[in-house]
Amino acid sequence: MNKTNQGGGTVIIGEYQKQYTLDSSHVRLQFFPHLYTMNWDQCSILADYFASYFAICFPEKQHKQLLSTISYLVNELFENVLKFNVCGEVNVAVTAKPQELIFLLTNQLEQSKVENFSSLLQNLISQDPLELMMEKVEENFADEASTASGLGLLSLMADYGATFGWQFVDNNIADTVTVKTMARLPIE
Amino acid sequence: MEAIKTDDYHIWYDQDNNIVYFEGSLRLNGVGEYAPIISLVDAVVDKHPEQVSWDLRKLEFLNSSGINVLYKFVLSMRKKGRNAMKVVGSNTVPWQQKSLANMKKFLPSIELEMLD
């Protein structure tokens, strides 16, 4: 189990590399969904933007693969932002390295949601992602009332080899926690 | 209804050849928004239970909710004991290269053909 308490109200789950920050990124976008509502279709528009922007940082023979993969990853991250309870601004930053792309998504979560969310994430990183994904699909099938798939991060880990880490930082001035999600996508 | 067409995607049933075609980009919001597509696919199965065939080659994008719908459909085939299912995918569509083979884990009898 990869969970560490960093002190000062900071907890890390999974593979979170603190040297990558919003300020060290190639591109950073900031959104204010609590002020200007984001809609579902904007997720794919943003995803396609990031995909087009970063695919051409790599050799041409990789473009088609990268356009699809980056778009899938960013779309899933943004869909999660819209689906789950988010309050306050959202930042997305991307850094391109020769062998990988690093995505850092920062958003605010209500304190009351943190325990369930962090348990879910710990479960996610503590098992084989393919096995967990298979179990999740069987579970979704058995539960006719289920509406969310829960497959986004799992499929990225199982099918794309992406790794994830999260940093939770307590905000002192509000009943919220800042959640930083780091996704690292290996470039084939 | 044997076809659903929007600016982003086109799902249609070729009755002569008993094949459901999926084309375009499907990034809908959860099971609810996929319901009309699920209904179309289910209706075809009810009409022609002997063989289910899908052609996904022109489905360029699918989000995880859509992948969940595909996998669950395969599980429903397994539950009904209908093992004759063929899926045609494309090696040139990256998400299909990554994810389609997982369907065989749910229903090993699936005939999965990946074309260039």
XYZ file of C-alpha atoms in Angstrom, chain B:
116
model
C -35.196 2.188 -34.455
C -32.328 0.691 -36.415
C -30.114 3.740 -36.764
C -28.988 6.592 -34.537
C -27.190 9.464 -36.199
C -25.804 12.651 -34.687
C -23.009 15.038 -35.664
C -20.590 12.917 -33.622
C -21.625 9.311 -34.252
C -23.673 6.977 -36.387
C -24.867 3.582 -35.201
C -26.809 1.554 -37.722
C -27.981 -1.947 -38.432
C -27.322 -3.570 -41.782
C -30.221 -5.986 -41.905
C -29.078 -7.837 -45.025
C -25.792 -8.828 -43.452
C -26.912 -8.781 -39.809
C -24.146 -6.419 -38.708
C -24.337 -3.402 -36.372
C -21.948 -0.642 -37.433
C -20.530 1.883 -34.978
C -18.927 4.988 -36.460
C -17.573 8.321 -35.204
C -16.879 9.443 -31.678
C -18.895 8.263 -28.653
C -18.173 10.173 -25.462
C -21.574 10.264 -23.780
C -22.348 10.849 -20.115
C -22.864 7.560 -18.302
C -25.246 4.690 -18.867
C -28.236 7.027 -19.169
C -27.036 8.735 -22.338
C -26.039 5.395 -23.840
C -29.563 3.993 -23.319
C -30.810 4.538 -26.914
C -27.739 2.780 -28.280
C -28.173 -0.103 -25.838
C -31.814 -0.400 -26.955
C -30.818 -0.556 -30.614
C -28.209 -3.247 -30.006
C -30.548 -5.261 -27.767
C -33.338 -5.104 -30.353
C -31.037 -6.557 -33.004
C -30.045 -9.408 -30.691
C -33.688 -10.210 -30.003
C -34.410 -10.339 -33.747
C -31.380 -12.378 -34.716
C -30.195 -14.359 -31.717
C -28.219 -16.845 -33.786
C -25.288 -14.480 -34.415
C -24.334 -11.037 -33.160
C -21.887 -9.072 -35.308
C -20.456 -5.644 -34.660
C -18.204 -3.614 -36.909
C -16.321 -1.042 -34.833
C -13.585 -0.144 -37.328
C -14.781 3.424 -37.833
C -15.440 4.128 -34.165
C -12.533 6.505 -33.600
C -13.171 7.420 -29.973
C -14.998 5.773 -27.103
C -14.923 6.934 -23.491
C -14.814 4.619 -20.488
C -18.603 4.772 -20.070
C -18.923 3.480 -23.621
C -16.339 0.779 -23.022
C -18.326 -0.234 -19.952
C -21.441 -0.530 -22.144
C -19.603 -2.767 -24.632
C -18.189 -5.037 -21.927
C -21.549 -5.287 -20.152
C -23.218 -6.245 -23.392
C -20.695 -9.055 -23.821
C -21.505 -10.223 -20.284
C -25.206 -10.204 -21.129
C -24.457 -12.482 -24.094
C -22.564 -14.808 -21.785
C -25.459 -14.831 -19.320
C -27.936 -15.692 -22.062
C -25.685 -18.497 -23.286
C -25.335 -16.850 -26.676
C -21.750 -17.470 -27.531
C -21.827 -16.709 -31.252
C -20.535 -13.164 -31.402
C -18.206 -11.532 -33.869
C -16.494 -8.174 -33.423
C -14.472 -6.532 -36.173
C -12.024 -3.874 -35.026
C -9.196 -1.871 -36.537
C -5.490 -2.008 -35.803
C -5.298 1.615 -36.896
C -7.651 2.871 -34.178
C -5.526 3.077 -31.020
C -8.258 2.583 -28.384
C -9.357 -0.572 -30.160
C -5.810 -1.941 -30.118
C -5.640 -1.223 -26.396
C -9.021 -2.353 -25.152
C -10.956 -4.617 -27.502
C -9.062 -7.791 -26.606
C -10.456 -7.516 -23.073
C -13.823 -8.650 -24.449
C -12.409 -12.143 -24.926
C -11.755 -12.327 -21.213
C -15.483 -11.937 -20.583
C -16.578 -14.230 -23.399
C -13.726 -16.397 -24.743
C -15.837 -17.611 -27.668
C -15.974 -14.116 -29.208
C -14.499 -14.002 -32.678
C -12.413 -10.837 -32.615
C -11.005 -9.833 -35.969
C -8.601 -6.894 -36.044
C -8.089 -5.540 -39.563
C -5.528 -3.027 -40.842
